[in-house]
Each structure stands twice: as C-alpha cells, then as structure tokens.
Short mmCIF file of C-alpha atoms and ligand atoms in Angstrom, two decimals:
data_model
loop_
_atom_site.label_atom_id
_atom_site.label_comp_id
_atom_site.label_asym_id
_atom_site.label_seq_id
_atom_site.Cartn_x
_atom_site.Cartn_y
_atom_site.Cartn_z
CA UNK N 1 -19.66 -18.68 29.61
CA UNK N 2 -21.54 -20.75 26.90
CA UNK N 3 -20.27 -20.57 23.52
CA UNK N 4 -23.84 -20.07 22.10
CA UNK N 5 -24.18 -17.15 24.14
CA UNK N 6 -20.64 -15.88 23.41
CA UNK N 7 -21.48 -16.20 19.68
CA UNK N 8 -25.08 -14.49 20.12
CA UNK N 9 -23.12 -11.54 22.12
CA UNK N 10 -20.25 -11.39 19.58
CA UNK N 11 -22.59 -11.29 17.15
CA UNK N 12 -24.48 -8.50 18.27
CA UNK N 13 -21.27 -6.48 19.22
CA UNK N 14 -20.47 -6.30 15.85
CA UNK N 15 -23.55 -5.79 14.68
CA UNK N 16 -23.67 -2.78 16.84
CA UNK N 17 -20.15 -1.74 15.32
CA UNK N 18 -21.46 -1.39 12.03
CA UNK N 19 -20.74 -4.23 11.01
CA UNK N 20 -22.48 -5.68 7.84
CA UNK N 21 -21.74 -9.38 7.98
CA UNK N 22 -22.01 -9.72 11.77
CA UNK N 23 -23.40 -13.10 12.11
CA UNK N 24 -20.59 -14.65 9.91
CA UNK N 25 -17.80 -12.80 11.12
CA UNK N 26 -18.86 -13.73 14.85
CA UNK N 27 -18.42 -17.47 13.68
CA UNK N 28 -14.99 -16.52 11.91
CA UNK N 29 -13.78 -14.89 14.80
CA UNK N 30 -15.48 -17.60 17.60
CA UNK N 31 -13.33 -20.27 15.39
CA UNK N 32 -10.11 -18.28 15.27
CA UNK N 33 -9.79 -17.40 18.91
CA UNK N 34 -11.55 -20.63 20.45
CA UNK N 35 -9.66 -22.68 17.90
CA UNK N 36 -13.14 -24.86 17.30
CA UNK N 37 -14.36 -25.36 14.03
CA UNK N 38 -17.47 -24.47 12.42
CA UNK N 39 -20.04 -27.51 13.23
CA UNK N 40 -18.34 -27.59 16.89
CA UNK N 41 -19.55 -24.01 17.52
CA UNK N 42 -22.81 -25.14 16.91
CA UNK N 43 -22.82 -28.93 18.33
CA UNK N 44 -20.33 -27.53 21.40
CA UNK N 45 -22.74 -24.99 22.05
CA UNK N 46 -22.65 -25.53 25.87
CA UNK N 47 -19.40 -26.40 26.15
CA UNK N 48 -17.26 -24.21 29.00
CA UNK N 49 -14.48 -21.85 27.63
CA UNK N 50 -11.36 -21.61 28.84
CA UNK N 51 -10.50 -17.86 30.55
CA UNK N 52 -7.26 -17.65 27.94
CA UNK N 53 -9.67 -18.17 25.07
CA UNK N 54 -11.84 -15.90 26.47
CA UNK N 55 -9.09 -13.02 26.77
CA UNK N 56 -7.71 -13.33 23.13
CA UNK N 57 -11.99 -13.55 22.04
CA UNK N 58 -12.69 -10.24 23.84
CA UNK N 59 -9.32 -8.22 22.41
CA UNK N 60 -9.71 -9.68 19.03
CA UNK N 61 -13.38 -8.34 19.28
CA UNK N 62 -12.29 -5.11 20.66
CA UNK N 63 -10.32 -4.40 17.63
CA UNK N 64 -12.68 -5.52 14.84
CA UNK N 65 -15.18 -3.19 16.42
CA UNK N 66 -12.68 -0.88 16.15
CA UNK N 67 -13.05 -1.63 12.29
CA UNK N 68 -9.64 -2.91 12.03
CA UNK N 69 -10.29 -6.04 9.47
CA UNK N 70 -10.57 -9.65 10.60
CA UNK N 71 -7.65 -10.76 7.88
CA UNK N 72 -4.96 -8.80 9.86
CA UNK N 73 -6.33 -9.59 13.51
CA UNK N 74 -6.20 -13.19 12.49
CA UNK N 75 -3.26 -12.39 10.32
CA UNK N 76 -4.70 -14.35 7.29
CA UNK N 77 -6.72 -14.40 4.53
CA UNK N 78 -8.07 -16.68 1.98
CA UNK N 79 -7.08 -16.32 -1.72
CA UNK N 80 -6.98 -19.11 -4.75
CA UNK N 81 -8.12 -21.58 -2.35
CA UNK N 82 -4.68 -20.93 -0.36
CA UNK N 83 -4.09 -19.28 3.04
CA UNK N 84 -1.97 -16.47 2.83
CA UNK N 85 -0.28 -14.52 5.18
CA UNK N 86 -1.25 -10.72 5.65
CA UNK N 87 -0.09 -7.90 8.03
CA UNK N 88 -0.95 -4.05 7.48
CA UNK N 89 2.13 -3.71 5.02
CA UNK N 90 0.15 -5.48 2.22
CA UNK N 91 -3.32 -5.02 0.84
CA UNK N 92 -5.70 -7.86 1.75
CA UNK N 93 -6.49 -9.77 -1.31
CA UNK N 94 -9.60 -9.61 -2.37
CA UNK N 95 -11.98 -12.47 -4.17
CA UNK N 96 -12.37 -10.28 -7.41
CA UNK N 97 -8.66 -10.25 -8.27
CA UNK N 98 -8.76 -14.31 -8.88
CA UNK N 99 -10.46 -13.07 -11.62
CA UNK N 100 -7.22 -11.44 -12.86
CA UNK N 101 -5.50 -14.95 -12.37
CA UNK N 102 -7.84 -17.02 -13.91
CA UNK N 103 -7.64 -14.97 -16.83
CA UNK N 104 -4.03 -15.24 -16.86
CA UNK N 105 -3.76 -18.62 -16.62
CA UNK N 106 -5.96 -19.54 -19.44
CA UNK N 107 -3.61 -17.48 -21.76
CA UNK N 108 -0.84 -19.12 -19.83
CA UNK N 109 -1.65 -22.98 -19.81
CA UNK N 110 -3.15 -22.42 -23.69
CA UNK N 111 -0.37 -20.81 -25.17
CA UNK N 112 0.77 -22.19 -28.20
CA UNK N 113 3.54 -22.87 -28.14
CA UNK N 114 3.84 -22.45 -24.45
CA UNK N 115 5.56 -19.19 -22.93
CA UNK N 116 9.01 -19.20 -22.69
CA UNK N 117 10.96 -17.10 -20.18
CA UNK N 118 10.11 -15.61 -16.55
CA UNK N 119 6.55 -13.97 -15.76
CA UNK N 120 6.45 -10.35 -13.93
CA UNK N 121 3.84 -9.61 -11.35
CA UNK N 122 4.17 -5.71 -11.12
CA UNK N 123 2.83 -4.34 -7.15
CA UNK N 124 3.03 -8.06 -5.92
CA UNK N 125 2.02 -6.62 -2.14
CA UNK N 126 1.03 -9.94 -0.30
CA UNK N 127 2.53 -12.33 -3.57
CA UNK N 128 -0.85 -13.43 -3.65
CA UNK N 129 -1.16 -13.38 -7.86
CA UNK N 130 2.02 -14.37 -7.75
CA UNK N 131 2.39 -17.39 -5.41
CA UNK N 132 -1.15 -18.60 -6.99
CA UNK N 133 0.42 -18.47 -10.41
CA UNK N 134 3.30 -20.32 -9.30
CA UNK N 135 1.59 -22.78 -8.02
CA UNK N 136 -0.38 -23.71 -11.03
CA UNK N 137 2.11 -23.10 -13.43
CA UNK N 138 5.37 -25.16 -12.17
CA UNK N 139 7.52 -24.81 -14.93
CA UNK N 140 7.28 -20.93 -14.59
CA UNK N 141 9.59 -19.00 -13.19
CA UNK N 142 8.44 -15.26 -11.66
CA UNK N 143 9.60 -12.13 -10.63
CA UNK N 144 7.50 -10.07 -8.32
CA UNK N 145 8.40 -6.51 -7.67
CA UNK N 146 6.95 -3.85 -5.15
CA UNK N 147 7.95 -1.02 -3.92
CA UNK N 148 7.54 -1.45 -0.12
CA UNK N 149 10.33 -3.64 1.05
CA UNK N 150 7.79 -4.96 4.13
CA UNK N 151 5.21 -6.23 1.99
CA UNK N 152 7.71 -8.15 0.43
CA UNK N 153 8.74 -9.35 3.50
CA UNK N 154 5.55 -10.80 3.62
CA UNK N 155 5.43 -11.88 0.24
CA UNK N 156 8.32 -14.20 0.93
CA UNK N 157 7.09 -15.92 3.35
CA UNK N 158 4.28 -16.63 1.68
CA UNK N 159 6.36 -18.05 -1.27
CA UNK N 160 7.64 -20.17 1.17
CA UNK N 161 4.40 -21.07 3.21
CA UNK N 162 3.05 -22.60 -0.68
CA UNK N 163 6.53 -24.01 -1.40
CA UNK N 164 7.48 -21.79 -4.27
CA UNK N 165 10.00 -19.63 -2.90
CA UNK N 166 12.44 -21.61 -5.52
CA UNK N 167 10.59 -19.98 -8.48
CA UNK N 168 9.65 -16.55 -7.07
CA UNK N 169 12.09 -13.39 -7.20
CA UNK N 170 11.28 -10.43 -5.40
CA UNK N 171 12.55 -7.54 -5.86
CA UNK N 172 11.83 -4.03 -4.27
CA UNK N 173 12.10 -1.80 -6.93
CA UNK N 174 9.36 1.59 -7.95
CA UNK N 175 7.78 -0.58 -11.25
CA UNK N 176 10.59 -1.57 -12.81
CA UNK N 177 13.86 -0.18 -12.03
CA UNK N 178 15.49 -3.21 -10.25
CA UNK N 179 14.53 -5.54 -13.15
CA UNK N 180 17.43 -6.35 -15.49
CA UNK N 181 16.55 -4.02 -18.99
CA UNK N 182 16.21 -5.97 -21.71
CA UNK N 183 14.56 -8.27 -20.29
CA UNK N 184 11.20 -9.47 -21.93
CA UNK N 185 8.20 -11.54 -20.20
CA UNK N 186 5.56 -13.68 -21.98
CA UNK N 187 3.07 -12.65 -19.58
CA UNK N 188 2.58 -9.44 -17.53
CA UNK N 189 -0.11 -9.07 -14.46
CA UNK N 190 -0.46 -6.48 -11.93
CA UNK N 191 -2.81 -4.96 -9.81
CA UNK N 192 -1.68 -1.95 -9.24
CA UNK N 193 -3.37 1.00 -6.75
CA UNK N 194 -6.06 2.37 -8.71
CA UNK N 195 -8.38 4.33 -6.28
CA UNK N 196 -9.20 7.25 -6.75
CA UNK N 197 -7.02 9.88 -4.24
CA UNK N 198 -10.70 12.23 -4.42
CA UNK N 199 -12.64 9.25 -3.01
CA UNK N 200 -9.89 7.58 -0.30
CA UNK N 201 -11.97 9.33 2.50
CA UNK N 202 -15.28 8.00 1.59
CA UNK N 203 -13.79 4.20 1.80
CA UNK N 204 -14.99 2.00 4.21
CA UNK N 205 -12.97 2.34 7.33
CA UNK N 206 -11.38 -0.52 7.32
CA UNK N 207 -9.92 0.17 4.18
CA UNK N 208 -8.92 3.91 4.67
CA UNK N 209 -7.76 3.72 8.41
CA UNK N 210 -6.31 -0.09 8.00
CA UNK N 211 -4.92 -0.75 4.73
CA UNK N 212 -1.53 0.55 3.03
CA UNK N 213 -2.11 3.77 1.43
CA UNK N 214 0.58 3.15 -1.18
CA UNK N 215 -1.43 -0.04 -2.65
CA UNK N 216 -4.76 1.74 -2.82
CA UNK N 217 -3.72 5.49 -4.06
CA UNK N 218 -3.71 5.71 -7.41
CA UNK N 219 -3.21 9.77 -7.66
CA UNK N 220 -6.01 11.64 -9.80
CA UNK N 221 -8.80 9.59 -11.26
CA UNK N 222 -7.03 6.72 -9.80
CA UNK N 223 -4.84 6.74 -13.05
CA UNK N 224 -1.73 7.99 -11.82
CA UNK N 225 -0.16 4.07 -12.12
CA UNK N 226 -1.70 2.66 -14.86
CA UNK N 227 -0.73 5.64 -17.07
CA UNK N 228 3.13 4.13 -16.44
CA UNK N 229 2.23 1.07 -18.05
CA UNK N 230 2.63 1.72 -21.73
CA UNK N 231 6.18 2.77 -21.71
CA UNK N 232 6.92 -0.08 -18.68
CA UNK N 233 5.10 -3.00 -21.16
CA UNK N 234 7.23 -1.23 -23.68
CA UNK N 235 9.95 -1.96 -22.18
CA UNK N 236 9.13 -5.51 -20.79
CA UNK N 237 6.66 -7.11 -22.53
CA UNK N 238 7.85 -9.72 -24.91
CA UNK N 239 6.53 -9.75 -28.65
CA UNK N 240 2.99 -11.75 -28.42
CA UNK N 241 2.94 -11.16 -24.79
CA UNK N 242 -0.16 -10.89 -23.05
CA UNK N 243 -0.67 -8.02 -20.08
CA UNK N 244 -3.52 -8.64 -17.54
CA UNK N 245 -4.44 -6.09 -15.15
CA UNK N 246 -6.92 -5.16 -12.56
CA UNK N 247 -8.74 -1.81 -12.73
CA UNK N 248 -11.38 0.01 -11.04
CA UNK N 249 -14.97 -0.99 -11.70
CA UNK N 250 -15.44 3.38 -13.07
CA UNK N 251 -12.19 2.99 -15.37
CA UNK N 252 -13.12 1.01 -18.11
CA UNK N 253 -13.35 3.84 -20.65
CA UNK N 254 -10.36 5.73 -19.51
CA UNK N 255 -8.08 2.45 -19.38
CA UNK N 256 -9.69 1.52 -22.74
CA UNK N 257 -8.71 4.67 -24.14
CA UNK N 258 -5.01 4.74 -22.81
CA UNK N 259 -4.05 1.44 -24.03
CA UNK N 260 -6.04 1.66 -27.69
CA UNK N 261 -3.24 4.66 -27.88
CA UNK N 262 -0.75 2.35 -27.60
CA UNK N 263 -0.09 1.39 -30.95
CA UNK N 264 1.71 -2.10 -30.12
CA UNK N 265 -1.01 -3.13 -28.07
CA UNK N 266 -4.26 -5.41 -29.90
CA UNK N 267 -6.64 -7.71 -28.64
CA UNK N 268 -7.53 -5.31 -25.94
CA UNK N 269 -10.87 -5.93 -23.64
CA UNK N 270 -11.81 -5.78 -20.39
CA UNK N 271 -13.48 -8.78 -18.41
CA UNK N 272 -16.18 -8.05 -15.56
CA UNK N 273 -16.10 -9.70 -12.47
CA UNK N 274 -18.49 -12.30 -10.70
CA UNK N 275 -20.35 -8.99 -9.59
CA UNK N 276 -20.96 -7.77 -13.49
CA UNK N 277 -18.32 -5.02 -13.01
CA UNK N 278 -15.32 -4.37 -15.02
CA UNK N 279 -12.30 -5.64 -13.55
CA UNK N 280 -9.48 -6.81 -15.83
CA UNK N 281 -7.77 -5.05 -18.23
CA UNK N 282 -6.08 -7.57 -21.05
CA UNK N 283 -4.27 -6.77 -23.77
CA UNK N 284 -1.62 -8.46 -26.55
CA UNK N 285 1.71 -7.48 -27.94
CA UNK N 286 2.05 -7.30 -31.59
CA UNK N 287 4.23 -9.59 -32.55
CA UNK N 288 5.23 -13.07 -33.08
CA UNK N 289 6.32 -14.54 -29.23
CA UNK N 290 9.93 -15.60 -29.07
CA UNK N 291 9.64 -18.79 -28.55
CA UNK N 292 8.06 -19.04 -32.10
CA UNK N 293 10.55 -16.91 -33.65
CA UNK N 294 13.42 -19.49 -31.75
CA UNK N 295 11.39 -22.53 -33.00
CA UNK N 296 11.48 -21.68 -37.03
CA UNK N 297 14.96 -21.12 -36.46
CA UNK N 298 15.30 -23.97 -34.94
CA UNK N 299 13.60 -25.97 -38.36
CA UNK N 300 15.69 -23.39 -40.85
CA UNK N 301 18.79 -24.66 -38.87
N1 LIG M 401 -10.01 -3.40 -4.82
C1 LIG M 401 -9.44 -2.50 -3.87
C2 LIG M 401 -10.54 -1.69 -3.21
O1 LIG M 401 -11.57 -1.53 -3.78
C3 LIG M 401 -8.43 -1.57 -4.50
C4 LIG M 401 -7.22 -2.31 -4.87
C5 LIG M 401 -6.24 -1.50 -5.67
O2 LIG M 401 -6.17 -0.27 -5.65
N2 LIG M 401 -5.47 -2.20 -6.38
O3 LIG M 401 -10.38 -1.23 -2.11
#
C-alpha cells in the first residue's frame, strides 16, 4: 500500500472515531509507526511499506479509535520542549501547565537574592514540572512527591532520560508525609487533581476511560486537594516563599477565596492561560526568605 493512501485512510478512520484532530493525528501516528518523518510522508508518498510497519500502523490505529490517547500508544508526549515518557500510571501533561512553570521560573531565576534550599513539586505524576524545572534551574535541588509509587516509576526515568536524576528526589508519600518536617522550600508548585468528581463522566473519553483517576479527582467541586494546601504550605513553605499552582479554569473564585483566608499568604493572583482561562494559582509567604535573614547575619557577624 501507498503511504498517501494509508494516510488518507488513517485519516478518515479517525475521523470516523470521533476524532477532532484527525488529519494531524493520522500524520503523528503515520510517523510513529512507519518511523518516517513529516516531509517524507509527504515527498515518500508512493513509497511501498513494509508488512511489519503495516501491522504495528493498523493496531496502533485500532486502539486510538478505541479513544485510548496517542501519548500512551506511542508512550510519549511532548512537554517544555522535552520528550517525556508516559504510561497510564501518570497524567499526560498537558501544554497549559508550562504555564505553571514559566511562572515559576521567573520568580525562581529573579529572586533576589536567589532561593536557597530544595524546591517541592507536590503530585509530580510524570516529573514533568519537575524535570523541566531542573533542567533550567541547575543549581536547584528538588523533591517530587506522589502518591502512586508507578507514576513515580515513571517519573524516574524521566529524571534520568533529561539527565537530572542527580538533583531530583522522589518520594511516594500522600502530600507530605514522607518529607522530613521542618523542612522549608523557597518555592512550592503542584498541580494537583482538581476535577470536579460531579463532572468525571462527562470528560472526554480519553480522559475518563484512559487516564489515572487519582490525578484527575479532586472530590467535590474539585476542591477536595487544594483545600490541604494551607496547612501543607504551612508547614513547608519557607518565609518569602512563593507557591504556584494549577487550578481549574471554574475555580478561580473559590481558590481565591481559600487562600485570601490564609492569613500568611499575600501577593495572591491567578494567571490565565494562552486560552484566556484561569490557570495558576500564585501566592507569597509573609516573611523575609532565609537566605536574607542568613545574609544580614552574615554582615552583623
Ligand atoms: N487539566 C486536566 C484536565 O482538564 C486536569 C488535570 C488535573 O486535575 N490536575 O483533564
């Protein structure tokens, strides 16, 4: 068979499958299984493909129509500009929560003076936040905790895949409990489940049927997590710390209204996404950081 008429059919298959972004995902998965790249599928186009090809094509194909998503067929998926592993134990990452990092990483590489002592990424799931924050912040050190010990299986590997294994701790722990106490961080993220548990049937099926429940279900309202955060940033967040977290685009009021409770939280505002909906939750500790505090002492001494 032709690969123009095996990316017509695939095309259409999908299509046919409900599929919104057939044409694209046709070339995605014509790239993946044929191993050609993009301009080849169209200057190959009447190139012969081999029957082996042809086999892994039509099963891959069988399953997408099925709705499972193309990131865990192909068993990767883009984030930060880095490939990341994924299997069904983690949540795919998704394009919106680079916002979340971005806005992290301005505090981060701005801080004056700059933060001193190891960054938590609270839900870590694939390590995506966390491996892209390594990776652009090399003198940080991070620990990434989740509860599912599988997804950090896959979390460490993709520490490894990006070379920062050396600066990434994982630990499988419900929020915080296997973190030492009394320990502070400069910087907090997370992107914790937040859907709604009322709306988890109306998902797309690729989410509901494919994804891990325990990153998506976020109880009532979708609040059920984020209401742990004020006594866990209690806990953990260092004096002048900053907390960055992503929240459904329907909880802006209710998340705004938790955390202006919080009476040793300011600076608090929420950042909209490339799409003009709310998205990340940011917030300050009162408080002069440590590292401050260390260097006066340092000048009194
Ligand atoms: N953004 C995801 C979705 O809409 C939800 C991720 C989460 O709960 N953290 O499916």
């Amino acid at each position: 068979m032709l690969i123009k008429r095996l990316h017509e059919s695939t095309g259409q298959r999908l299509q046919a499958a409900g599929i919104l972004e057939s044409a694209r995902e046709a070339e995605l998965l014509l790239e993946e299984a044929l191993g050609l790249d993009r301009a080849h599928l169209y200057l190959d186009g009447a190139t012969e493909i081999p029957a082996q090809a042809l086999a892994k094509l039509e099963a891959w194909l069988v399953r997408r129509c099925a709705r499972e998503p193309l990131a865990y067929i192909i068993g990767e998926q883009e984030f930060w500009s880095l490939s990341f592993r994924v299997t069904p134990a983690v949540l795919i990452p998704r394009p919106e929560t680079e916002l979340l990092v971005e806005a992290a990483l301005m505090v981060a590489t701005t801080a004056a003076p700059p933060f001193r002592g190891p960054l938590l990424d609270v839900g870590t799931g694939s390590g995506a936040i966390a491996v892209a924050l390594a990776r652009e912040l090399p003198e940080a050190f991070i620990y990434a905790v989740d509860r599912s010990p599988a997804a950090l299986e896959v979390a460490q590997a993709n520490a490894i895949r990006h070379g920062v294994a050396d600066r990434v701790r994982f630990i499988a722990t419900d929020l915080l409990g296997g973190v030492r106490p009394g320990r502070m961080f400069p910087l907090v993220v997370s992107n914790p489940p937040y859907v709604a548990r009322e709306i988890l049937p109306d998902l797309q099926p690729e989410v509901r049927e494919f994804e891990p429940r325990l990153a998506l279900d976020g109880g009532p309202e979708g609040l059920a997590i984020i209401r742990r955060f004020p006594a866990l940033l209690k806990a953990a967040l260092a004096p002048g710390g900053w907390f960055f977290m992503e929240i459904g685009a329907d909880q802006q009021t209710a998340v705004l209204d938790l955390f202006r409770a919080t009476p040793f939280l300011e600076q608090i505002e929420v950042r909209s996404d490339f799409a003009g909906l709310p998205r990340v939750f940011q917030a300050r500790r009162h408080g002069e950081s440590t590292c401050r505090a260390a260097q006066r002492a340092d000048r009194r001494a």
